[in-house]
CSV table of C-alpha atoms in Angstrom, one decimal:
chain,number,residue,atom,x,y,z
A,118,MET,CA,114.2,-0.8,175.1
A,119,LYS,CA,116.1,2.9,174.5
A,120,ALA,CA,119.6,3.3,176.4
A,121,TYR,CA,119.5,6.4,179.0
A,122,ILE,CA,122.9,8.4,179.1
A,123,VAL,CA,124.3,10.5,180.9
A,124,SER,CA,127.5,11.6,180.7
A,125,LEU,CA,129.1,13.4,183.7
A,126,SER,CA,132.5,15.2,182.8
A,127,ILE,CA,133.1,18.7,183.9
A,128,LEU,CA,136.3,19.9,181.5
A,129,SER,CA,138.8,22.4,182.4
A,130,PHE,CA,141.9,23.4,180.3
A,131,PHE,CA,143.6,26.8,182.4
A,132,LEU,CA,146.7,28.5,181.3
A,133,LEU,CA,149.4,28.5,184.1
A,134,THR,CA,152.4,30.7,184.8
A,135,SER,CA,154.5,28.5,186.5
A,136,CYS,CA,154.4,24.3,187.7
A,137,SER,CA,155.7,24.9,191.1
A,138,MET,CA,153.7,22.4,193.8
A,139,GLU,CA,154.5,25.2,196.8
A,140,ASP,CA,150.9,26.0,197.1
A,141,GLU,CA,147.8,24.3,198.5
A,142,PRO,CA,144.7,24.7,196.8
A,143,GLU,CA,141.2,24.4,198.7
A,144,GLU,CA,138.8,21.1,196.9
A,145,ILE,CA,135.8,21.6,196.2
A,146,VAL,CA,133.5,18.4,197.0
A,147,GLU,CA,129.9,18.3,196.4
A,148,LYS,CA,127.6,15.0,196.1
A,149,ILE,CA,123.9,15.3,194.6
A,150,LYS,CA,120.9,13.4,193.6
A,151,SER,CA,121.2,11.5,189.9
A,152,GLY,CA,118.4,10.3,188.4
A,153,TYR,CA,119.2,6.7,189.0
A,154,ASP,CA,118.6,4.8,191.6
A,155,GLY,CA,121.1,4.3,194.2
A,156,VAL,CA,123.7,6.2,192.4
A,157,ASP,CA,124.5,9.7,193.8
A,158,ILE,CA,126.9,12.3,191.4
A,159,VAL,CA,129.9,13.3,193.4
A,160,THR,CA,131.9,16.4,192.0
A,161,GLU,CA,135.7,17.4,193.0
A,162,VAL,CA,137.1,20.6,191.4
A,163,LEU,CA,140.3,21.6,192.7
A,164,GLU,CA,141.7,25.6,191.1
A,165,GLY,CA,145.1,26.2,192.0
A,166,GLU,CA,147.7,28.1,190.5
A,167,THR,CA,150.0,26.1,189.1
A,168,TYR,CA,147.4,22.8,187.9
A,169,ARG,CA,144.0,22.1,188.6
A,170,TYR,CA,141.8,19.3,188.0
A,171,SER,CA,137.9,18.4,187.5
A,172,LEU,CA,136.4,15.0,188.4
A,173,SER,CA,133.1,13.5,187.8
A,174,TYR,CA,131.9,10.1,189.5
A,175,PRO,CA,129.3,7.7,190.8
A,176,SER,CA,128.2,7.4,194.4
A,177,LEU,CA,126.9,3.9,195.0
A,178,GLU,CA,125.2,2.4,197.7
A,179,ASN,CA,126.3,-0.5,197.2
A,180,GLU,CA,130.1,-1.1,199.2
A,181,GLU,CA,131.5,-3.3,196.9
A,182,ALA,CA,130.7,-1.4,193.8
A,183,ASP,CA,131.4,2.1,195.3
A,184,ALA,CA,134.9,1.3,196.9
A,185,GLU,CA,135.8,-0.1,193.4
A,186,VAL,CA,134.6,3.6,191.5
A,187,SER,CA,136.3,5.1,194.9
A,188,GLY,CA,139.3,3.3,194.5
A,189,TYR,CA,139.9,4.3,190.6
A,190,VAL,CA,139.0,7.9,191.3
A,191,GLU,CA,141.7,8.0,194.1
A,192,LYS,CA,144.1,6.0,192.0
A,193,ALA,CA,143.8,8.8,188.6
A,194,LYS,CA,144.1,11.8,191.0
A,195,SER,CA,147.4,10.7,193.2
A,196,SER,CA,149.0,9.4,189.5
A,197,PHE,CA,148.0,12.9,188.5
A,198,LEU,CA,149.1,15.0,191.6
A,199,GLU,CA,152.3,13.0,191.4
A,200,LYS,CA,153.4,13.2,187.6
A,201,ALA,CA,152.8,17.2,188.2
A,202,ASP,CA,155.2,17.4,190.9
A,203,GLU,CA,157.4,15.9,189.0
A,204,SER,CA,156.9,18.3,185.8
A,205,PRO,CA,159.4,20.5,184.9
A,206,GLU,CA,158.3,24.4,184.7
A,207,SER,CA,156.3,24.5,181.2
A,208,GLY,CA,155.8,28.4,181.2
A,209,ALA,CA,151.9,28.6,179.1
A,210,MET,CA,151.3,25.1,178.8
A,211,PRO,CA,148.5,24.1,181.3
A,212,LEU,CA,148.8,21.2,184.0
A,213,VAL,CA,145.3,19.8,183.9
A,214,MET,CA,143.2,16.4,184.8
A,215,THR,CA,139.4,15.1,184.0
A,216,PHE,CA,137.7,12.7,184.9
A,217,SER,CA,134.4,11.6,183.3
A,218,SER,CA,131.6,8.8,183.8
A,219,ASN,CA,129.1,7.6,181.4
A,220,ILE,CA,126.2,6.0,182.7
A,221,GLU,CA,123.9,3.6,180.7
A,222,LYS,CA,120.6,1.8,181.6
A,223,VAL,CA,120.4,-1.1,179.7
A,224,LEU,CA,118.6,-4.1,178.7
A,225,ASP,CA,115.0,-3.1,180.0
A,226,GLY,CA,116.6,-1.6,183.1
A,227,ASN,CA,118.6,-4.7,184.3
A,228,TYR,CA,121.6,-3.3,184.7
A,229,TYR,CA,123.8,-0.3,185.1
A,230,SER,CA,127.3,0.2,182.9
A,231,PHE,CA,129.6,2.5,183.9
A,232,ILE,CA,132.9,3.6,181.1
A,233,PHE,CA,135.4,5.9,183.2
A,234,THR,CA,137.4,8.0,181.5
A,235,HIS,CA,140.2,10.1,183.2
A,236,ASP,CA,142.9,12.2,180.7
A,237,TYR,CA,145.7,14.5,181.5
A,238,TYR,CA,148.0,16.7,180.3
A,239,LEU,CA,151.4,18.0,181.8
A,240,GLY,CA,153.0,20.3,180.1
A,241,ASP,CA,154.7,19.9,176.4
A,242,ALA,CA,153.8,16.0,177.1
A,243,ASN,CA,151.9,13.6,175.4
A,244,GLY,CA,148.4,13.5,177.1
A,245,MET,CA,147.7,10.4,178.8
A,246,VAL,CA,144.2,8.6,178.3
A,247,HIS,CA,143.3,5.5,180.7
A,248,ARG,CA,139.5,3.9,180.2
A,249,THR,CA,137.9,1.4,182.5
A,250,ALA,CA,134.1,0.1,182.9
A,251,MET,CA,132.1,-1.5,185.2
A,252,THR,CA,128.5,-3.2,185.1
A,253,LEU,CA,126.3,-3.6,188.0
A,254,ASP,CA,122.7,-5.1,188.1
A,255,THR,CA,120.4,-2.8,189.2
A,256,LYS,CA,118.2,-5.1,191.2
A,257,THR,CA,121.3,-5.6,193.7
A,258,MET,CA,123.6,-3.4,192.7
A,259,GLU,CA,126.4,-5.3,193.2
A,260,PRO,CA,128.8,-6.0,190.1
A,261,VAL,CA,128.5,-7.7,187.6
A,262,GLU,CA,131.1,-10.4,186.8
A,263,ILE,CA,131.9,-11.6,183.1
A,264,GLU,CA,131.2,-15.4,184.0
A,265,THR,CA,127.6,-15.1,185.1
A,266,LEU,CA,126.7,-14.3,181.4
A,267,PHE,CA,128.1,-17.1,179.7
A,268,ASP,CA,128.6,-20.9,180.1
A,269,GLU,CA,132.2,-22.3,180.8
A,270,ASP,CA,133.3,-22.6,177.2
A,271,TYR,CA,133.1,-18.9,176.8
A,272,LEU,CA,136.6,-17.5,177.0
A,273,GLU,CA,137.8,-19.2,173.5
A,274,VAL,CA,135.1,-17.7,171.8
A,275,LEU,CA,135.2,-14.3,173.3
A,276,SER,CA,139.1,-14.3,172.4
A,277,GLY,CA,138.3,-15.3,168.9
A,278,LEU,CA,135.5,-12.7,168.6
A,279,VAL,CA,137.6,-9.9,170.3
A,280,LYS,CA,140.2,-10.0,168.5
A,281,LYS,CA,138.6,-10.2,165.6
A,282,GLU,CA,137.0,-6.8,166.0
A,283,MET,CA,140.4,-4.9,167.4
A,284,ARG,CA,141.8,-6.3,163.7
A,285,GLU,CA,138.7,-4.8,161.8
A,286,LYS,CA,138.3,-1.6,164.0
A,287,TYR,CA,141.6,-0.4,164.7
A,288,GLU,CA,143.8,-1.9,161.5
A,289,ASP,CA,147.0,-0.3,160.9
A,290,ALA,CA,147.3,0.5,164.7
A,291,VAL,CA,147.0,-2.4,166.2
A,292,LEU,CA,150.4,-4.3,167.8
A,293,ASP,CA,150.7,-7.5,166.5
A,294,GLU,CA,153.0,-8.0,169.3
A,295,HIS,CA,150.6,-7.3,172.1
A,296,ILE,CA,147.2,-8.4,170.6
A,297,ASP,CA,147.8,-12.2,171.4
A,298,GLU,CA,148.5,-11.3,175.2
A,299,PHE,CA,146.1,-8.8,175.6
A,300,THR,CA,143.1,-11.3,173.8
A,301,ALA,CA,144.5,-14.7,175.4
A,302,PRO,CA,141.2,-16.7,176.5
A,303,VAL,CA,142.0,-16.1,180.3
A,304,LYS,CA,139.3,-14.2,182.7
A,305,GLU,CA,141.3,-11.5,183.7
A,306,ASN,CA,141.5,-10.0,180.0
A,307,PHE,CA,137.7,-9.4,180.2
A,308,THR,CA,137.1,-7.7,183.8
A,309,ASP,CA,136.7,-4.7,182.2
A,310,PHE,CA,133.4,-4.2,180.3
A,311,SER,CA,129.9,-2.7,179.7
A,312,LEU,CA,126.6,-3.3,178.1
A,313,THR,CA,125.1,-1.7,175.5
A,314,GLU,CA,121.7,-3.0,174.3
A,315,ASN,CA,123.3,-4.7,171.6
A,316,GLY,CA,126.6,-6.1,172.6
A,317,ILE,CA,129.4,-6.3,175.4
A,318,VAL,CA,132.4,-3.7,175.2
A,319,PHE,CA,135.7,-4.0,176.1
A,320,THR,CA,138.0,-1.3,177.5
A,321,TYR,CA,141.6,-0.9,176.9
A,322,GLU,CA,144.2,1.5,178.6
A,323,LYS,CA,146.5,3.8,175.4
A,324,TYR,CA,149.2,1.7,173.8
A,325,LYS,CA,148.0,-1.6,175.4
A,326,TRP,CA,147.7,-3.1,172.3
A,327,THR,CA,147.4,0.0,170.1
A,328,LYS,CA,149.9,3.0,168.9
A,329,GLY,CA,149.3,5.7,170.3
A,330,SER,CA,146.8,7.3,167.4
A,331,ALA,CA,144.2,5.1,168.8
A,332,GLY,CA,143.6,6.5,172.0
A,333,ALA,CA,142.2,4.8,174.6
A,334,PRO,CA,140.4,1.4,172.4
A,335,MET,CA,136.8,0.2,173.1
A,336,VAL,CA,135.6,-2.5,171.1
A,337,GLU,CA,131.8,-4.2,170.8
A,338,VAL,CA,131.6,-7.7,170.8
A,339,PRO,CA,127.5,-8.1,169.3
A,340,PHE,CA,125.3,-10.5,171.3
A,341,GLU,CA,124.4,-12.2,168.1
A,342,ASP,CA,127.4,-13.5,168.1
A,343,LEU,CA,127.8,-15.0,171.7
A,344,GLU,CA,124.8,-16.1,171.9
A,345,ASP,CA,125.7,-19.7,171.8
A,346,VAL,CA,128.1,-19.1,175.0
A,347,MET,CA,125.4,-17.1,176.8
A,348,ASP,CA,124.5,-17.9,180.2
A,349,GLU,CA,120.7,-18.8,179.9
A,350,GLU,CA,119.3,-16.6,182.1
A,351,PHE,CA,121.1,-13.8,180.5
A,352,LEU,CA,120.1,-15.0,177.0
A,353,LYS,CA,116.1,-14.9,178.2
A,354,THR,CA,117.5,-11.5,179.3
A,355,VAL,CA,119.0,-10.2,175.6
A,356,ALA,CA,116.1,-11.8,173.8
A,357,GLY,CA,113.9,-9.9,176.0
A,358,LYS,CA,114.4,-6.6,174.5
A,359,GLU,CA,114.1,-6.0,170.6
A,360,ARG,CA,116.5,-7.0,168.3
A,361,GLY,CA,118.4,-4.9,166.0
A,362,SER,CA,119.7,-1.7,166.2
A,363,MET,CA,119.5,0.5,169.4
A,364,PRO,CA,117.1,3.2,168.0
A,365,GLU,CA,118.8,6.8,168.1
A,366,GLU,CA,117.5,10.1,170.1
A,367,GLU,CA,116.6,12.6,167.6
A,368,PRO,CA,119.0,15.4,168.6
A,369,ALA,CA,116.9,18.8,169.6
A,370,GLY,CA,117.3,20.9,166.6
A,371,GLU,CA,118.1,18.4,164.5
A,372,GLU,CA,115.1,19.1,162.4
A,373,GLN,CA,115.8,22.3,161.8
A,374,THR,CA,119.0,21.3,159.6
A,375,GLY,CA,117.0,21.5,156.4
A,376,ALA,CA,116.4,19.5,154.0
A,377,PRO,CA,119.7,18.5,151.4
A,378,GLY,CA,120.1,21.0,149.0
A,379,SER,CA,118.6,23.8,151.4
A,380,GLY,CA,121.6,26.2,151.3
A,381,ASP,CA,121.7,29.0,148.5
A,382,GLU,CA,121.8,28.1,144.7
A,383,GLU,CA,125.0,28.0,142.7
A,384,ALA,CA,124.9,29.8,139.6
A,385,GLY,CA,122.8,27.4,137.3
A,386,GLY,CA,120.4,26.6,140.3
A,387,VAL,CA,122.6,23.7,141.5
A,388,PRO,CA,121.9,23.6,145.4
A,389,LYS,CA,125.1,24.4,147.5
A,390,LYS,CA,126.2,22.1,149.7
A,391,GLN,CA,126.3,23.5,153.4
A,392,VAL,CA,127.5,22.3,156.8
A,393,ALA,CA,127.9,24.1,160.0
A,394,LEU,CA,130.6,23.4,161.9
A,395,THR,CA,130.5,23.8,165.9
A,396,TYR,CA,133.2,24.0,168.6
A,397,ASP,CA,132.5,23.5,172.1
A,398,ASP,CA,134.5,24.0,175.4
A,399,GLY,CA,136.5,26.9,174.3
A,400,PRO,CA,138.0,29.3,173.9
A,401,HIS,CA,141.4,27.4,174.3
A,402,SER,CA,144.8,29.9,175.3
A,403,GLU,CA,146.5,28.5,172.1
A,404,HIS,CA,144.4,26.2,170.3
A,405,THR,CA,141.4,28.8,169.1
A,406,THR,CA,143.5,31.0,167.9
A,407,GLU,CA,145.0,28.7,165.8
A,408,LEU,CA,142.0,27.3,164.8
A,409,LEU,CA,140.4,31.0,163.5
A,410,ARG,CA,143.4,31.5,161.2
A,411,HIS,CA,142.2,28.0,159.4
A,412,LEU,CA,138.8,29.1,159.1
A,413,ASP,CA,140.1,32.4,157.8
A,414,GLU,CA,142.0,30.7,155.3
A,415,PHE,CA,139.2,28.5,154.0
A,416,ASP,CA,136.6,31.3,154.1
A,417,ALA,CA,134.7,29.1,156.6
A,418,LYS,CA,132.3,30.0,159.7
A,419,ALA,CA,132.1,28.4,162.5
A,420,THR,CA,129.8,28.3,165.6
A,421,PHE,CA,131.5,28.1,169.1
A,422,PHE,CA,129.9,27.3,172.2
A,423,LEU,CA,131.7,28.8,174.9
A,424,LEU,CA,131.7,28.3,178.8
A,425,GLY,CA,131.4,31.4,180.7
A,426,SER,CA,134.6,31.0,182.6
A,427,HIS,CA,136.7,30.3,179.9
A,428,VAL,CA,135.1,33.7,178.1
A,429,GLU,CA,136.4,35.4,181.5
A,430,SER,CA,139.5,33.9,181.4
A,431,HIS,CA,140.4,34.6,177.5
A,432,PRO,CA,137.8,37.6,176.5
A,433,SER,CA,140.4,38.7,173.9
A,434,ILE,CA,139.9,35.2,172.1
A,435,VAL,CA,136.5,35.9,172.3
A,436,LYS,CA,136.6,39.1,171.0
A,437,GLU,CA,138.3,38.1,168.2
A,438,ILE,CA,135.9,34.7,167.3
A,439,SER,CA,133.1,37.8,167.1
A,440,ALA,CA,134.9,40.2,165.2
A,441,SER,CA,135.9,37.3,162.7
A,442,GLY,CA,132.0,36.9,162.0
A,443,HIS,CA,132.2,33.7,163.5
A,444,GLU,CA,128.6,33.0,165.8
A,445,ILE,CA,128.8,32.6,169.5
A,446,GLY,CA,126.6,30.2,171.3
A,447,ASN,CA,126.0,30.0,175.0
A,448,HIS,CA,127.4,26.4,176.7
A,449,THR,CA,126.9,27.0,180.5
A,450,TRP,CA,129.3,28.9,182.8
A,451,ASN,CA,130.9,25.5,184.2
A,452,HIS,CA,129.8,22.8,182.0
A,453,PRO,CA,127.6,20.6,184.5
A,454,ASP,CA,124.6,18.2,183.5
A,455,LEU,CA,121.9,20.6,183.7
A,456,THR,CA,119.2,17.8,184.2
A,457,THR,CA,120.8,17.4,187.7
A,458,LEU,CA,120.3,20.9,188.4
A,459,GLU,CA,117.6,22.8,190.5
A,460,PRO,CA,115.8,25.4,188.1
A,461,ASP,CA,117.7,28.5,189.6
A,462,GLN,CA,121.3,26.7,189.4
A,463,VAL,CA,120.3,26.3,186.0
A,464,ALA,CA,119.0,29.6,185.2
A,465,LYS,CA,122.1,30.9,186.9
A,466,GLU,CA,124.9,29.0,184.6
A,467,ILE,CA,123.0,30.0,181.3
A,468,GLN,CA,122.4,33.8,182.7
A,469,ALA,CA,126.1,34.3,183.8
A,470,THR,CA,127.1,33.0,180.1
A,471,ASN,CA,125.3,35.6,178.6
A,472,GLU,CA,126.0,38.3,180.7
A,473,ILE,CA,129.9,37.7,180.1
A,474,ILE,CA,129.3,37.6,176.2
A,475,TYR,CA,127.4,40.2,176.2
A,476,LYS,CA,130.1,42.5,178.4
A,477,VAL,CA,132.7,41.2,176.1
A,478,THR,CA,131.4,41.2,172.5
A,479,GLY,CA,128.5,43.7,173.4
A,480,GLU,CA,126.0,40.9,171.6
A,481,LYS,CA,124.4,38.2,173.1
A,482,PRO,CA,124.7,34.6,172.1
A,483,THR,CA,122.0,33.9,169.4
A,484,VAL,CA,122.3,29.8,170.2
A,485,PHE,CA,122.5,27.5,172.9
A,486,ARG,CA,123.7,24.0,173.4
A,487,PRO,CA,123.4,21.9,176.6
A,488,PRO,CA,126.7,20.5,178.1
A,489,TYR,CA,126.4,16.0,177.1
A,490,GLY,CA,123.0,17.5,175.1
A,491,ALA,CA,121.2,17.0,178.2
A,492,SER,CA,118.2,18.7,178.4
A,493,ASP,CA,114.5,18.9,179.6
A,494,ASP,CA,112.2,20.6,180.3
A,495,THR,CA,113.3,22.9,183.4
A,496,VAL,CA,116.5,23.3,180.8
A,497,GLY,CA,114.0,24.8,178.0
A,498,GLN,CA,112.3,27.2,180.5
A,499,ALA,CA,115.5,28.9,181.1
A,500,LEU,CA,116.4,29.9,177.4
A,501,THR,CA,115.4,32.7,175.2
A,502,GLU,CA,117.7,31.0,172.0
A,503,PRO,CA,117.5,28.2,170.2
A,504,GLU,CA,118.6,25.0,171.5
A,505,ILE,CA,121.0,22.9,168.8
A,506,LEU,CA,122.7,19.7,169.2
A,507,TRP,CA,124.5,18.0,166.4
A,508,THR,CA,123.7,15.4,163.7
A,509,LEU,CA,127.4,14.0,163.5
A,510,ASP,CA,129.9,13.3,166.6
A,511,THR,CA,133.1,12.9,166.0
A,512,PHE,CA,134.5,11.7,168.9
A,513,ASP,CA,137.1,14.1,169.2
A,514,TRP,CA,137.8,13.8,172.6
A,515,GLN,CA,138.0,10.2,172.3
A,516,THR,CA,140.6,9.8,170.2
A,517,GLU,CA,144.5,11.1,169.8
A,518,SER,CA,144.2,10.8,166.0
A,519,PRO,CA,143.4,14.1,163.6
A,520,GLU,CA,142.9,11.4,160.8
A,521,GLU,CA,140.6,9.0,162.2
A,522,ILE,CA,138.6,12.7,163.4
A,523,THR,CA,138.5,13.6,159.9
A,524,LYS,CA,138.2,9.8,158.2
A,525,VAL,CA,134.7,9.7,160.5
A,526,VAL,CA,133.4,13.3,159.2
A,527,MET,CA,134.4,12.6,155.6
A,528,SER,CA,132.3,8.6,156.3
A,529,GLU,CA,129.3,10.4,157.7
A,530,VAL,CA,128.8,13.9,156.7
A,531,THR,CA,125.8,15.0,154.1
A,532,ASP,CA,124.5,18.1,153.1
A,533,GLY,CA,123.1,20.0,156.6
A,534,SER,CA,125.3,18.2,158.3
A,535,ILE,CA,126.0,20.1,162.6
A,536,ILE,CA,129.4,18.8,163.5
A,537,LEU,CA,130.5,18.3,166.8
A,538,LEU,CA,134.0,18.9,167.7
A,539,HIS,CA,135.9,21.0,170.4
A,540,ASP,CA,138.8,23.3,170.2
A,541,ILE,CA,140.3,22.5,173.5
A,542,HIS,CA,142.1,19.5,171.5
A,543,GLU,CA,144.7,20.3,169.5
A,544,ARG,CA,144.3,17.0,167.8
A,545,SER,CA,140.8,18.5,166.8
A,546,ILE,CA,142.1,21.9,165.0
A,547,LYS,CA,144.8,19.9,162.9
A,548,ALA,CA,141.5,17.8,162.0
A,549,SER,CA,139.6,20.6,161.3
A,550,ARG,CA,142.4,21.8,158.8
A,551,ILE,CA,142.2,18.8,156.7
A,552,ILE,CA,138.5,18.5,157.1
A,553,LEU,CA,138.1,22.0,155.9
A,554,GLU,CA,140.0,21.4,152.8
A,555,GLU,CA,138.4,18.0,151.9
A,556,LEU,CA,135.3,19.2,152.5
A,557,LYS,CA,135.5,22.0,150.5
A,558,GLU,CA,137.2,20.2,147.7
A,559,GLU,CA,133.7,18.0,147.6
A,560,GLY,CA,131.8,21.2,147.1
A,561,TYR,CA,130.8,22.2,150.8
A,562,GLU,CA,130.4,26.0,152.1
A,563,PHE,CA,131.0,26.3,155.7
A,564,VAL,CA,128.2,28.2,157.7
A,565,THR,CA,127.3,29.1,160.9
A,566,VAL,CA,124.5,26.9,162.9
A,567,SER,CA,121.9,30.2,162.5
A,568,GLU,CA,122.4,30.3,158.5
A,569,LEU,CA,122.2,26.4,158.7
A,570,ILE,CA,118.8,26.6,159.9
A,571,ASP,CA,117.4,29.8,158.6
A,572,PRO,CA,119.1,30.2,155.7
């Protein structure tokens, strides 16, 4: 069965002028229905003069599960505020925290799997990333304990498989002095888990057993490696769905990328290879400007999917993007999941962003990308421009390493790829410089999305 994914986050990065905690900004809290039974969505946004945060997380009808989520959110928020209060004045560096939740309904709808991620940036300090997970039984809405999925001998098997996956996935980033501790066959090492259609995923905090370059690591163990120790009922649930690789939804706009070799031809009739670099959630007060320098160095054009709220904050950078010949797309005003909004709210998010982009550049955006790739008929009816997703996701929000981002691109890129990046992360800008150089050496041309799909 296909997994249904809702990624719930509101990303906000702001230019701040001071780190004093004297102000008492007002927190805005909203609660809306989700598309999942027993799950509502809470958003909390606070925009003070010195620090800001934005959180989106589920409110659950089961009290035990809801208390667990609420406790994690409050711990994340209080930790950020405490660290922000202790942070020295940093001039132009932002103090910001984001909290996001990823929900999957898996295995024929028997389970809700949640992965919670929160990160924060405090001036010149390195960004911190924390991640945890939870799985619910959709019939009872109660948390699922890992021992209920396996027989009594599961810990030894799971310990060995997780350690194997850790070493294969993270290689040199593994801290040998800690990996044995965090894969020891005790239940406490395997309580933060979620389920997919194909396996069980364990989440860990950054720096626990890997170097910082690995970010907050996640390890997936395939069900097929665990069949011998699965509980009989859980094995029936897993075996009840079609085995093999989970089918991927075809992103909107992917069919428009054109067949390989569809770009202009070089001398001699050999088609050029083309890719479209796309950047979401900007502009950023510093990183976007640096990115523009890199693009100019390699004579590359890119597509920027901008947030209206950030266009309003940084109009001069938007003018520079436009003047440099890059394409500007609409990414909504505040980065909501549009499929959770009423039609008038959807229209407002899109129209307000179109208007501020036109006001700043004198031109309307030519393409649109919905936050999280979440779209439906209501969103489609509100659009006047093509809706574009991506064909290559770098997951640059998830890793701290420019080298890892580059590795993903270079291993998956093909002629006609639409590559998803974010110009709000310094690591993504550093990775972009490497990607531009390596792809150019391989003969790629960098074009806008519109040039790619309609050469």
